């Protein structure tokens, strides 16, 4: 009986996937549609100093001195709904920012950045405030434009905006209004409004309650107040 002829097995060549690796800061290109207002030079410098002192507070940060979280409270709340959660850390000698371990929290197979620090209670308190402070004001027109590019209701819901906020943002008309009697002639365009001394004093008092740090602008305060009214009507 003739032996069957063995055919050579064809090996599939691995598919090469084109990938771009970031090698320098120049490769990290800002998104021009990022819906946050630009910071002033003073704000940027304050943030730079905060980074130099505390490091990145954007992830989950735990202070071993007090066994308390500094950043990541809401993430941890959400993780309690997961099936499998593990904390993986790599210890290291304390660095200039007090970091003694880096790692990640593994939540149902997904990684989230985690860091351990050895700080005093005073540093912890300051860092906790900083973690909640560094958020620029929204550029609402860019927010609306970004939402309009999202066709999935599920994805829109995941942005964190409530249904009534989404409805208001998607329905808003961003056309520059016609110049009215209260509009000024400033270089900023047709959006300046003249206030009496009493009206401006009222605005200043309102700003102090909205943002005790004094960072919020006049326009930002008016915007916040208008949106609160729209949300309650």
PDB file of C-alpha atoms in Angstrom:
ATOM      1  CA  UNK A   1       0.000   0.000   0.000  1.00  0.00           C
ATOM      2  CA  UNK A   2       1.350   3.388  -0.963  1.00  0.00           C
ATOM      3  CA  UNK A   3       2.098   5.687   1.910  1.00  0.00           C
ATOM      4  CA  UNK A   4       0.106   8.949   2.005  1.00  0.00           C
ATOM      5  CA  UNK A   5       2.116  11.932   0.962  1.00  0.00           C
ATOM      6  CA  UNK A   6       2.552  14.450   3.758  1.00  0.00           C
ATOM      7  CA  UNK A   7       1.819  17.935   2.639  1.00  0.00           C
ATOM      8  CA  UNK A   8       3.899  20.710   4.168  1.00  0.00           C
ATOM      9  CA  UNK A   9       2.036  22.716   6.772  1.00  0.00           C
ATOM     10  CA  UNK A  10       1.678  26.322   5.785  1.00  0.00           C
ATOM     11  CA  UNK A  11       2.462  28.619   8.630  1.00  0.00           C
ATOM     12  CA  UNK A  12       0.552  31.828   8.831  1.00  0.00           C
ATOM     13  CA  UNK A  13       2.667  34.879   8.986  1.00  0.00           C
ATOM     14  CA  UNK A  14       1.924  37.117  11.956  1.00  0.00           C
ATOM     15  CA  UNK A  15      -0.032  40.200  11.021  1.00  0.00           C
ATOM     16  CA  UNK A  16       1.972  43.317  11.661  1.00  0.00           C
ATOM     17  CA  UNK A  17      -0.009  46.070  13.346  1.00  0.00           C
ATOM     18  CA  UNK A  18       1.266  49.555  12.800  1.00  0.00           C
ATOM     19  CA  UNK A  19       1.830  51.300  16.097  1.00  0.00           C
ATOM     20  CA  UNK A  20       3.213  54.658  17.043  1.00  0.00           C
ATOM     21  CA  UNK A  21       5.241  54.824  20.223  1.00  0.00           C
ATOM     22  CA  UNK A  22       5.519  58.111  22.046  1.00  0.00           C
ATOM     23  CA  UNK A  23       9.185  58.877  22.615  1.00  0.00           C
ATOM     24  CA  UNK A  24       9.108  62.495  23.733  1.00  0.00           C
ATOM     25  CA  UNK A  25       6.809  65.191  25.087  1.00  0.00           C
ATOM     26  CA  UNK A  26       6.368  66.461  21.524  1.00  0.00           C
ATOM     27  CA  UNK A  27       4.556  63.200  20.688  1.00  0.00           C
ATOM     28  CA  UNK A  28       1.855  63.935  23.285  1.00  0.00           C
ATOM     29  CA  UNK A  29      -0.297  66.252  21.201  1.00  0.00           C
ATOM     30  CA  UNK A  30      -3.102  68.155  23.008  1.00  0.00           C
ATOM     31  CA  UNK A  31      -6.619  67.698  21.651  1.00  0.00           C
ATOM     32  CA  UNK A  32      -7.807  71.045  20.233  1.00  0.00           C
ATOM     33  CA  UNK A  33     -11.381  70.036  21.089  1.00  0.00           C
ATOM     34  CA  UNK A  34     -10.656  69.459  24.783  1.00  0.00           C
ATOM     35  CA  UNK A  35     -13.666  71.240  26.374  1.00  0.00           C
ATOM     36  CA  UNK A  36     -11.767  72.879  29.234  1.00  0.00           C
ATOM     37  CA  UNK A  37     -10.804  76.528  29.337  1.00  0.00           C
ATOM     38  CA  UNK A  38      -7.109  77.360  29.199  1.00  0.00           C
ATOM     39  CA  UNK A  39      -5.422  78.239  32.483  1.00  0.00           C
ATOM     40  CA  UNK A  40      -3.738  81.524  33.214  1.00  0.00           C
ATOM     41  CA  UNK A  41       0.037  81.552  33.688  1.00  0.00           C
ATOM     42  CA  UNK A  42      -0.511  81.830  37.456  1.00  0.00           C
ATOM     43  CA  UNK A  43      -2.842  78.811  37.556  1.00  0.00           C
ATOM     44  CA  UNK A  44      -0.463  76.727  35.455  1.00  0.00           C
ATOM     45  CA  UNK A  45       2.487  77.593  37.697  1.00  0.00           C
ATOM     46  CA  UNK A  46       0.492  76.708  40.829  1.00  0.00           C
ATOM     47  CA  UNK A  47      -0.440  73.371  39.266  1.00  0.00           C
ATOM     48  CA  UNK A  48       3.198  72.724  38.316  1.00  0.00           C
ATOM     49  CA  UNK A  49       4.244  73.300  41.920  1.00  0.00           C
ATOM     50  CA  UNK A  50       1.481  70.978  43.134  1.00  0.00           C
ATOM     51  CA  UNK A  51       2.719  68.232  40.792  1.00  0.00           C
ATOM     52  CA  UNK A  52       6.284  68.734  42.010  1.00  0.00           C
ATOM     53  CA  UNK A  53       5.195  68.430  45.657  1.00  0.00           C
ATOM     54  CA  UNK A  54       2.501  65.734  45.532  1.00  0.00           C
ATOM     55  CA  UNK A  55       2.982  63.999  42.193  1.00  0.00           C
ATOM     56  CA  UNK A  56       0.030  62.776  40.144  1.00  0.00           C
ATOM     57  CA  UNK A  57      -3.147  62.855  42.232  1.00  0.00           C
ATOM     58  CA  UNK A  58      -5.390  61.793  39.362  1.00  0.00           C
ATOM     59  CA  UNK A  59      -5.372  58.084  40.199  1.00  0.00           C
ATOM     60  CA  UNK A  60      -5.880  56.156  43.429  1.00  0.00           C
ATOM     61  CA  UNK A  61      -3.497  57.466  46.092  1.00  0.00           C
ATOM     62  CA  UNK A  62      -3.279  55.972  49.605  1.00  0.00           C
ATOM     63  CA  UNK A  63      -1.369  57.431  52.540  1.00  0.00           C
ATOM     64  CA  UNK A  64       0.221  54.641  54.592  1.00  0.00           C
ATOM     65  CA  UNK A  65       0.676  56.978  57.557  1.00  0.00           C
ATOM     66  CA  UNK A  66      -3.068  57.282  58.145  1.00  0.00           C
ATOM     67  CA  UNK A  67      -4.260  54.347  56.004  1.00  0.00           C
ATOM     68  CA  UNK A  68      -6.612  56.746  54.217  1.00  0.00           C
ATOM     69  CA  UNK A  69      -7.214  57.642  50.597  1.00  0.00           C
ATOM     70  CA  UNK A  70      -6.101  60.966  49.179  1.00  0.00           C
ATOM     71  CA  UNK A  71      -7.394  60.500  45.651  1.00  0.00           C
ATOM     72  CA  UNK A  72      -9.693  57.954  44.027  1.00  0.00           C
ATOM     73  CA  UNK A  73     -12.638  57.953  46.444  1.00  0.00           C
ATOM     74  CA  UNK A  74     -15.305  57.682  43.731  1.00  0.00           C
ATOM     75  CA  UNK A  75     -13.372  54.981  41.901  1.00  0.00           C
ATOM     76  CA  UNK A  76     -13.208  52.892  45.068  1.00  0.00           C
ATOM     77  CA  UNK A  77     -16.963  53.333  45.572  1.00  0.00           C
ATOM     78  CA  UNK A  78     -17.535  52.041  42.043  1.00  0.00           C
ATOM     79  CA  UNK A  79     -15.121  49.119  42.548  1.00  0.00           C
ATOM     80  CA  UNK A  80     -17.306  47.748  45.362  1.00  0.00           C
ATOM     81  CA  UNK A  81     -19.763  46.660  42.654  1.00  0.00           C
ATOM     82  CA  UNK A  82     -17.089  44.560  40.910  1.00  0.00           C
ATOM     83  CA  UNK A  83     -16.732  40.777  41.193  1.00  0.00           C
ATOM     84  CA  UNK A  84     -12.961  40.490  41.557  1.00  0.00           C
ATOM     85  CA  UNK A  85     -10.677  43.242  42.881  1.00  0.00           C
ATOM     86  CA  UNK A  86      -6.964  42.939  43.651  1.00  0.00           C
ATOM     87  CA  UNK A  87      -4.356  45.537  44.596  1.00  0.00           C
ATOM     88  CA  UNK A  88      -0.906  44.916  43.097  1.00  0.00           C
ATOM     89  CA  UNK A  89       2.024  47.015  44.337  1.00  0.00           C
ATOM     90  CA  UNK A  90       5.768  47.251  43.823  1.00  0.00           C
ATOM     91  CA  UNK A  91       7.521  48.797  46.846  1.00  0.00           C
ATOM     92  CA  UNK A  92      10.287  51.339  46.306  1.00  0.00           C
ATOM     93  CA  UNK A  93      12.485  53.599  48.435  1.00  0.00           C
ATOM     94  CA  UNK A  94      10.713  56.901  49.246  1.00  0.00           C
ATOM     95  CA  UNK A  95      11.218  59.440  46.468  1.00  0.00           C
ATOM     96  CA  UNK A  96      11.112  63.240  46.626  1.00  0.00           C
ATOM     97  CA  UNK A  97       7.288  63.157  46.543  1.00  0.00           C
ATOM     98  CA  UNK A  98       6.983  60.624  49.355  1.00  0.00           C
ATOM     99  CA  UNK A  99       5.969  57.758  47.070  1.00  0.00           C
ATOM    100  CA  UNK A 100       6.848  54.353  48.559  1.00  0.00           C
ATOM    101  CA  UNK A 101       5.028  52.056  46.107  1.00  0.00           C
ATOM    102  CA  UNK A 102       3.524  52.073  42.626  1.00  0.00           C
ATOM    103  CA  UNK A 103       1.051  49.599  41.234  1.00  0.00           C
ATOM    104  CA  UNK A 104      -2.489  49.137  40.071  1.00  0.00           C
ATOM    105  CA  UNK A 105      -5.912  48.001  41.200  1.00  0.00           C
ATOM    106  CA  UNK A 106      -7.102  45.083  39.080  1.00  0.00           C
ATOM    107  CA  UNK A 107     -10.887  45.284  38.771  1.00  0.00           C
ATOM    108  CA  UNK A 108     -12.500  42.419  36.867  1.00  0.00           C
ATOM    109  CA  UNK A 109      -9.412  42.251  34.678  1.00  0.00           C
ATOM    110  CA  UNK A 110      -9.018  46.012  34.143  1.00  0.00           C
ATOM    111  CA  UNK A 111      -6.106  48.007  35.567  1.00  0.00           C
ATOM    112  CA  UNK A 112      -6.362  51.345  37.353  1.00  0.00           C
ATOM    113  CA  UNK A 113      -3.321  53.329  38.490  1.00  0.00           C
ATOM    114  CA  UNK A 114      -2.478  53.070  42.192  1.00  0.00           C
ATOM    115  CA  UNK A 115       0.171  54.758  44.341  1.00  0.00           C
ATOM    116  CA  UNK A 116       1.156  54.595  48.016  1.00  0.00           C
ATOM    117  CA  UNK A 117       2.761  57.504  49.837  1.00  0.00           C
ATOM    118  CA  UNK A 118       4.167  58.145  53.303  1.00  0.00           C
ATOM    119  CA  UNK A 119       2.936  61.625  54.231  1.00  0.00           C
ATOM    120  CA  UNK A 120       2.120  63.603  57.337  1.00  0.00           C
ATOM    121  CA  UNK A 121      -1.523  64.335  58.093  1.00  0.00           C
ATOM    122  CA  UNK A 122      -0.963  67.962  57.068  1.00  0.00           C
ATOM    123  CA  UNK A 123       0.453  66.953  53.678  1.00  0.00           C
ATOM    124  CA  UNK A 124      -2.422  64.504  53.249  1.00  0.00           C
ATOM    125  CA  UNK A 125      -4.985  67.236  53.902  1.00  0.00           C
ATOM    126  CA  UNK A 126      -3.329  69.637  51.462  1.00  0.00           C
ATOM    127  CA  UNK A 127      -3.030  66.947  48.786  1.00  0.00           C
ATOM    128  CA  UNK A 128      -6.673  65.934  49.233  1.00  0.00           C
ATOM    129  CA  UNK A 129      -7.740  69.521  48.619  1.00  0.00           C
ATOM    130  CA  UNK A 130      -5.426  69.761  45.618  1.00  0.00           C
ATOM    131  CA  UNK A 131      -6.822  66.527  44.160  1.00  0.00           C
ATOM    132  CA  UNK A 132     -10.289  68.072  44.178  1.00  0.00           C
ATOM    133  CA  UNK A 133      -9.227  71.555  43.128  1.00  0.00           C
ATOM    134  CA  UNK A 134      -7.408  71.196  39.823  1.00  0.00           C
ATOM    135  CA  UNK A 135     -10.220  71.228  37.310  1.00  0.00           C
ATOM    136  CA  UNK A 136     -10.470  73.962  34.698  1.00  0.00           C
ATOM    137  CA  UNK A 137     -13.775  75.619  33.815  1.00  0.00           C
ATOM    138  CA  UNK A 138     -15.802  74.000  31.054  1.00  0.00           C
ATOM    139  CA  UNK A 139     -15.797  75.486  27.576  1.00  0.00           C
ATOM    140  CA  UNK A 140     -19.481  74.724  27.148  1.00  0.00           C
ATOM    141  CA  UNK A 141     -19.705  75.269  23.410  1.00  0.00           C
ATOM    142  CA  UNK A 142     -16.971  72.670  22.887  1.00  0.00           C
ATOM    143  CA  UNK A 143     -18.813  70.329  25.259  1.00  0.00           C
ATOM    144  CA  UNK A 144     -21.973  70.679  23.169  1.00  0.00           C
ATOM    145  CA  UNK A 145     -20.064  70.188  19.920  1.00  0.00           C
ATOM    146  CA  UNK A 146     -18.396  67.067  21.308  1.00  0.00           C
ATOM    147  CA  UNK A 147     -21.745  65.638  22.473  1.00  0.00           C
ATOM    148  CA  UNK A 148     -23.205  66.201  19.012  1.00  0.00           C
ATOM    149  CA  UNK A 149     -20.549  63.896  17.550  1.00  0.00           C
ATOM    150  CA  UNK A 150     -21.655  61.050  19.862  1.00  0.00           C
ATOM    151  CA  UNK A 151     -24.604  59.200  18.338  1.00  0.00           C
ATOM    152  CA  UNK A 152     -24.869  56.507  20.997  1.00  0.00           C
ATOM    153  CA  UNK A 153     -27.196  57.342  23.903  1.00  0.00           C
ATOM    154  CA  UNK A 154     -25.245  54.841  26.006  1.00  0.00           C
ATOM    155  CA  UNK A 155     -21.960  56.663  25.397  1.00  0.00           C
ATOM    156  CA  UNK A 156     -23.575  60.029  26.104  1.00  0.00           C
ATOM    157  CA  UNK A 157     -24.820  58.714  29.443  1.00  0.00           C
ATOM    158  CA  UNK A 158     -21.280  57.610  30.307  1.00  0.00           C
ATOM    159  CA  UNK A 159     -19.986  61.182  30.007  1.00  0.00           C
ATOM    160  CA  UNK A 160     -21.445  61.921  33.447  1.00  0.00           C
ATOM    161  CA  UNK A 161     -23.941  64.579  32.376  1.00  0.00           C
ATOM    162  CA  UNK A 162     -27.543  64.152  33.549  1.00  0.00           C
ATOM    163  CA  UNK A 163     -30.359  63.812  31.011  1.00  0.00           C
ATOM    164  CA  UNK A 164     -31.557  67.393  31.492  1.00  0.00           C
ATOM    165  CA  UNK A 165     -27.988  68.692  31.114  1.00  0.00           C
ATOM    166  CA  UNK A 166     -27.546  66.738  27.891  1.00  0.00           C
ATOM    167  CA  UNK A 167     -30.848  68.083  26.585  1.00  0.00           C
ATOM    168  CA  UNK A 168     -29.873  71.684  27.393  1.00  0.00           C
ATOM    169  CA  UNK A 169     -26.405  71.364  25.877  1.00  0.00           C
ATOM    170  CA  UNK A 170     -27.640  69.722  22.693  1.00  0.00           C
ATOM    171  CA  UNK A 171     -30.427  72.277  22.259  1.00  0.00           C
ATOM    172  CA  UNK A 172     -28.304  75.351  23.021  1.00  0.00           C
ATOM    173  CA  UNK A 173     -27.824  77.976  20.312  1.00  0.00           C
ATOM    174  CA  UNK A 174     -24.235  79.219  20.327  1.00  0.00           C
ATOM    175  CA  UNK A 175     -24.802  81.875  17.691  1.00  0.00           C
ATOM    176  CA  UNK A 176     -23.415  85.252  18.766  1.00  0.00           C
ATOM    177  CA  UNK A 177     -26.426  87.373  19.777  1.00  0.00           C
ATOM    178  CA  UNK A 178     -27.236  90.643  18.143  1.00  0.00           C
ATOM    179  CA  UNK A 179     -25.885  93.642  20.000  1.00  0.00           C
ATOM    180  CA  UNK A 180     -28.388  95.062  22.469  1.00  0.00           C
ATOM    181  CA  UNK A 181     -28.561  98.223  24.526  1.00  0.00           C
ATOM    182  CA  UNK A 182     -26.708  96.639  27.458  1.00  0.00           C
ATOM    183  CA  UNK A 183     -23.848  95.377  25.312  1.00  0.00           C
ATOM    184  CA  UNK A 184     -20.529  97.223  25.520  1.00  0.00           C
ATOM    185  CA  UNK A 185     -17.969  98.212  22.908  1.00  0.00           C
ATOM    186  CA  UNK A 186     -15.026  96.299  24.356  1.00  0.00           C
ATOM    187  CA  UNK A 187     -12.389  94.430  22.385  1.00  0.00           C
ATOM    188  CA  UNK A 188     -13.816  91.116  23.596  1.00  0.00           C
ATOM    189  CA  UNK A 189     -16.743  91.456  21.216  1.00  0.00           C
ATOM    190  CA  UNK A 190     -20.467  91.838  21.662  1.00  0.00           C
ATOM    191  CA  UNK A 191     -20.783  89.954  24.960  1.00  0.00           C
ATOM    192  CA  UNK A 192     -19.802  92.657  27.455  1.00  0.00           C
ATOM    193  CA  UNK A 193     -22.608  93.860  29.717  1.00  0.00           C
ATOM    194  CA  UNK A 194     -22.594  97.122  31.696  1.00  0.00           C
ATOM    195  CA  UNK A 195     -23.585  96.732  35.360  1.00  0.00           C
ATOM    196  CA  UNK A 196     -24.404  99.388  37.885  1.00  0.00           C
ATOM    197  CA  UNK A 197     -22.238  99.589  41.026  1.00  0.00           C
ATOM    198  CA  UNK A 198     -24.987  97.872  43.019  1.00  0.00           C
ATOM    199  CA  UNK A 199     -25.376  95.107  40.452  1.00  0.00           C
ATOM    200  CA  UNK A 200     -21.637  94.494  40.323  1.00  0.00           C
ATOM    201  CA  UNK A 201     -21.391  94.364  44.130  1.00  0.00           C
ATOM    202  CA  UNK A 202     -24.138  91.739  44.078  1.00  0.00           C
ATOM    203  CA  UNK A 203     -22.184  89.754  41.496  1.00  0.00           C
ATOM    204  CA  UNK A 204     -18.995  89.949  43.584  1.00  0.00           C
ATOM    205  CA  UNK A 205     -20.823  88.669  46.684  1.00  0.00           C
ATOM    206  CA  UNK A 206     -22.332  85.847  44.637  1.00  0.00           C
ATOM    207  CA  UNK A 207     -18.927  84.885  43.234  1.00  0.00           C
ATOM    208  CA  UNK A 208     -17.524  84.648  46.757  1.00  0.00           C
ATOM    209  CA  UNK A 209     -20.186  82.060  47.642  1.00  0.00           C
ATOM    210  CA  UNK A 210     -19.813  80.147  44.380  1.00  0.00           C
ATOM    211  CA  UNK A 211     -16.025  79.951  44.613  1.00  0.00           C
ATOM    212  CA  UNK A 212     -14.344  81.121  47.844  1.00  0.00           C
ATOM    213  CA  UNK A 213     -10.932  80.853  46.140  1.00  0.00           C
ATOM    214  CA  UNK A 214     -11.783  83.803  43.887  1.00  0.00           C
ATOM    215  CA  UNK A 215     -10.681  81.963  40.757  1.00  0.00           C
ATOM    216  CA  UNK A 216     -14.067  81.982  39.034  1.00  0.00           C
ATOM    217  CA  UNK A 217     -14.492  84.781  36.508  1.00  0.00           C
ATOM    218  CA  UNK A 218     -17.434  87.172  36.246  1.00  0.00           C
ATOM    219  CA  UNK A 219     -18.595  85.350  33.134  1.00  0.00           C
ATOM    220  CA  UNK A 220     -18.133  81.985  34.846  1.00  0.00           C
ATOM    221  CA  UNK A 221     -20.299  83.058  37.774  1.00  0.00           C
ATOM    222  CA  UNK A 222     -23.078  84.277  35.493  1.00  0.00           C
ATOM    223  CA  UNK A 223     -22.873  81.013  33.556  1.00  0.00           C
ATOM    224  CA  UNK A 224     -23.164  78.888  36.707  1.00  0.00           C
ATOM    225  CA  UNK A 225     -26.165  80.862  37.932  1.00  0.00           C
ATOM    226  CA  UNK A 226     -27.921  80.660  34.569  1.00  0.00           C
ATOM    227  CA  UNK A 227     -27.383  76.911  34.349  1.00  0.00           C
ATOM    228  CA  UNK A 228     -28.745  76.396  37.860  1.00  0.00           C
ATOM    229  CA  UNK A 229     -31.906  78.247  36.890  1.00  0.00           C
ATOM    230  CA  UNK A 230     -32.241  76.199  33.691  1.00  0.00           C
ATOM    231  CA  UNK A 231     -31.817  72.959  35.636  1.00  0.00           C
ATOM    232  CA  UNK A 232     -34.604  73.820  38.078  1.00  0.00           C
ATOM    233  CA  UNK A 233     -37.159  74.982  35.516  1.00  0.00           C
TER     234      UNK A 233
END
